[in-house]
Coordinates of C-alpha atoms in Angstrom, one line a residue:
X1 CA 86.1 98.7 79.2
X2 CA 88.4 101.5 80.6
X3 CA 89.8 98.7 83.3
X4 CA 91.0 97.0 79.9
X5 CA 92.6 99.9 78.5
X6 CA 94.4 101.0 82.3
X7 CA 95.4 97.2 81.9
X8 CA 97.1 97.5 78.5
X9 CA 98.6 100.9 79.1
X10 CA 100.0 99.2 82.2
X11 CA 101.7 96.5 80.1
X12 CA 103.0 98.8 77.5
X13 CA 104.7 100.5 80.5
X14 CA 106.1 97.2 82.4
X15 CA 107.8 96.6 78.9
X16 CA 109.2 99.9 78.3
X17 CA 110.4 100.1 82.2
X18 CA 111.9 96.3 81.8
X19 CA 113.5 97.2 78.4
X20 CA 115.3 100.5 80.1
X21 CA 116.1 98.8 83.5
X22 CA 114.0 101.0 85.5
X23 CA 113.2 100.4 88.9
X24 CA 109.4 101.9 89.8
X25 CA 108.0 103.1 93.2
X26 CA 105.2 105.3 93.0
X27 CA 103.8 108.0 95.8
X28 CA 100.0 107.9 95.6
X29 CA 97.7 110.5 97.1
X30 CA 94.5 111.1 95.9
X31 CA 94.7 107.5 93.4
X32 CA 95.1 105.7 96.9
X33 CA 97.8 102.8 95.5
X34 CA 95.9 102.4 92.0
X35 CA 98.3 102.9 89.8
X36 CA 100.6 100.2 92.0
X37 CA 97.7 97.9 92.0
X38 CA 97.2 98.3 88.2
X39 CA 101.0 97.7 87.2
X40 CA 101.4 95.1 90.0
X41 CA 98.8 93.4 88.0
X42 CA 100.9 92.7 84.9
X43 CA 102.7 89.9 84.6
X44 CA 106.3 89.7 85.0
X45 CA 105.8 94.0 86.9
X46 CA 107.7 92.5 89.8
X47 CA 111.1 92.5 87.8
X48 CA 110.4 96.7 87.4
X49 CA 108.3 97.7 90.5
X50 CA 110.0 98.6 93.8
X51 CA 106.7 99.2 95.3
X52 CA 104.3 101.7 95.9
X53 CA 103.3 104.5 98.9
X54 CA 99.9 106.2 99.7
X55 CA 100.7 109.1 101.6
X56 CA 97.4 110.3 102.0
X57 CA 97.8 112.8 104.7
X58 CA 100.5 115.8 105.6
X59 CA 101.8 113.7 108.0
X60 CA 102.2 110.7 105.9
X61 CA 104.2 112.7 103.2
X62 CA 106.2 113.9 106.0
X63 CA 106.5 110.2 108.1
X64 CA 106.4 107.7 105.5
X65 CA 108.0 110.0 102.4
X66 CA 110.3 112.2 103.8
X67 CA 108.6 115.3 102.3
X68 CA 110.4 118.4 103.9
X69 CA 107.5 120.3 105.9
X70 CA 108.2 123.2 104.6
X71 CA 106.9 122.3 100.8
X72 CA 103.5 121.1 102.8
X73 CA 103.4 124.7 104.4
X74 CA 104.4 126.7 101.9
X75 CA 102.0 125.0 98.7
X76 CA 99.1 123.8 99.0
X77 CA 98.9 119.9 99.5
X78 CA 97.3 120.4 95.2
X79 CA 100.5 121.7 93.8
X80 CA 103.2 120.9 91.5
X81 CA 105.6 121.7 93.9
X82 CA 104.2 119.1 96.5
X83 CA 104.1 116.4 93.6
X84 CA 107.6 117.3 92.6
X85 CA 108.7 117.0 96.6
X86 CA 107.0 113.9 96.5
X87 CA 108.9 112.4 94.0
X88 CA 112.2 113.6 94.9
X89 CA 111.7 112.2 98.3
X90 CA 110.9 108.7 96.7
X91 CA 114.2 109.2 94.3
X92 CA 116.0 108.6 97.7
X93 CA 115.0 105.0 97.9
X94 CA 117.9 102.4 96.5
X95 CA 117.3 101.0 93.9
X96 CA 114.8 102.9 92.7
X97 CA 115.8 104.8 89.5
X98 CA 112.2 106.3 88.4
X99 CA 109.3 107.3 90.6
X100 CA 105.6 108.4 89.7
X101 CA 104.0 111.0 92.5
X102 CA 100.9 112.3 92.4
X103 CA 98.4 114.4 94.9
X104 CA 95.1 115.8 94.0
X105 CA 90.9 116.4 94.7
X106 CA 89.7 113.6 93.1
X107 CA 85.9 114.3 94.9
X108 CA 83.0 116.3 94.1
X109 CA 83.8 119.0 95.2
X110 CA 86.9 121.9 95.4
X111 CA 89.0 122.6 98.5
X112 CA 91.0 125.7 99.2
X113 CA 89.7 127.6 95.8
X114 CA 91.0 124.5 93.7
X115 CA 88.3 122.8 91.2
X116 CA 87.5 119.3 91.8
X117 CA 89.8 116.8 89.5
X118 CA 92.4 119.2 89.5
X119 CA 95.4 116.6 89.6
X120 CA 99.3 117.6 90.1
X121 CA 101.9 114.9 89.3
X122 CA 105.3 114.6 88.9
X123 CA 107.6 111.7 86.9
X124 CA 111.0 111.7 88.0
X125 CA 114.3 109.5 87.0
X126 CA 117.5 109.1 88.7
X127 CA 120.5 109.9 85.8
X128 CA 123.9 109.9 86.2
X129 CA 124.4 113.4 86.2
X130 CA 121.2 114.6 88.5
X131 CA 117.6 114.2 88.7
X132 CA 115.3 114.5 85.8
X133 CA 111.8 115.5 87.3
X134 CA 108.7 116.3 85.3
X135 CA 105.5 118.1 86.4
X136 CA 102.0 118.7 84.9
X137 CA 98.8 120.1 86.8
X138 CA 96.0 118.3 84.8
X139 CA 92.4 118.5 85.9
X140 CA 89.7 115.6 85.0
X141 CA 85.7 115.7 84.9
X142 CA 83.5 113.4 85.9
X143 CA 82.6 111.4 88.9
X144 CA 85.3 110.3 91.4
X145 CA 86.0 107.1 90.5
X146 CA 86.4 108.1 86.5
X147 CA 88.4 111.1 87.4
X148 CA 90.5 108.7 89.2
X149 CA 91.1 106.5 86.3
X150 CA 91.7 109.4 84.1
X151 CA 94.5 109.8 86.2
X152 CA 96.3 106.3 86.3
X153 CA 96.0 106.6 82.5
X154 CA 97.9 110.3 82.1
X155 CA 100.3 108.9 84.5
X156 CA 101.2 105.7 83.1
X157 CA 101.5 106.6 79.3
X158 CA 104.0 109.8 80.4
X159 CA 106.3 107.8 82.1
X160 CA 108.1 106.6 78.8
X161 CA 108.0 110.1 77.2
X162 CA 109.6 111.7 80.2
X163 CA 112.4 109.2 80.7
X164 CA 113.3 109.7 76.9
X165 CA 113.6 113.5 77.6
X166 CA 115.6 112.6 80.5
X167 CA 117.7 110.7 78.4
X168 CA 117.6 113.5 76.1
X169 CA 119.5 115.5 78.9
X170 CA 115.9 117.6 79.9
X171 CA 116.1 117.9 83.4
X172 CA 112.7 119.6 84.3

């Protein structure tokens, strides 16, 4: 049942990015590529998605991101600030205009005094005068792999509010 609800929100969201001209690429962590796979599995999500990373690890976000070290040492990899490097550092790929990061403990149990499900992401569009980037620390109950789709869910059904307070001139 949820699969069919991540599905439709998924749709709704390949319609709004296609009606706005927004090119996609998303920066997974802790939702290991699910919220690619779950838009990639709309029809017609190849006109609006530029692709999708899982940057599981430090070095990842550093390697395959471009994720200044400094943000990885200074915050913890759970962090606002980390999602919001994340998705800067996607913002850099051409022609990507909007980007969805996220990076969380989506396990049993904490790490580093953060609870389990605790969930930081960040929604960021490309304007033409700046960045508009979005944050939200969110936490989710339940085992892994509903806390997981809890996530994909939050994630995809902001993407069209934030871009309209981009549009709005908000920038953070």
């Amino acid at each position: 049942m949820f699969e069919v609800d991540l599905r439709e929100a998924a749709q709704r969201v390949v319609e709004y990015l296609g009606r706005q001209r927004l090119r996609l690429l998303t920066a997974e962590s802790c939702t290991g590529g699910h919220i690619a796979a779950v838009l990639s599995s709309v029809p017609g999500s190849g006109q609006v998605m530029e692709g999708g990373l899982v940057v599981y690890s430090p070095t990842a976000k550093r390697e395959l991101l471009g994720v200044e070290a400094m943000w990885l040492e200074e915050f913890n990899l759970t962090s606002v600030e980390v999602a919001r490097a994340m998705a800067e550092a996607a913002l850099r790929y051409e022609p990507t205009n909007a980007v969805l990061a996220v990076t969380g403990l989506l396990d049993e149990e904490g790490k580093d005094g953060i609870a389990p499900g605790t969930v930081c992401l960040a929604w960021g569009f490309r304007m033409a005068d700046g960045l508009g980037l979005f944050t939200r620390r969110v936490r989710f109950t339940g085992d892994p792999d509903w806390m997981r789709q809890q996530t994909v869910r939050h994630a995809l059904e902001l993407i069209p509010e934030f871009h309209r307070r981009a549009l709005a001139g908000e920038r953070r």
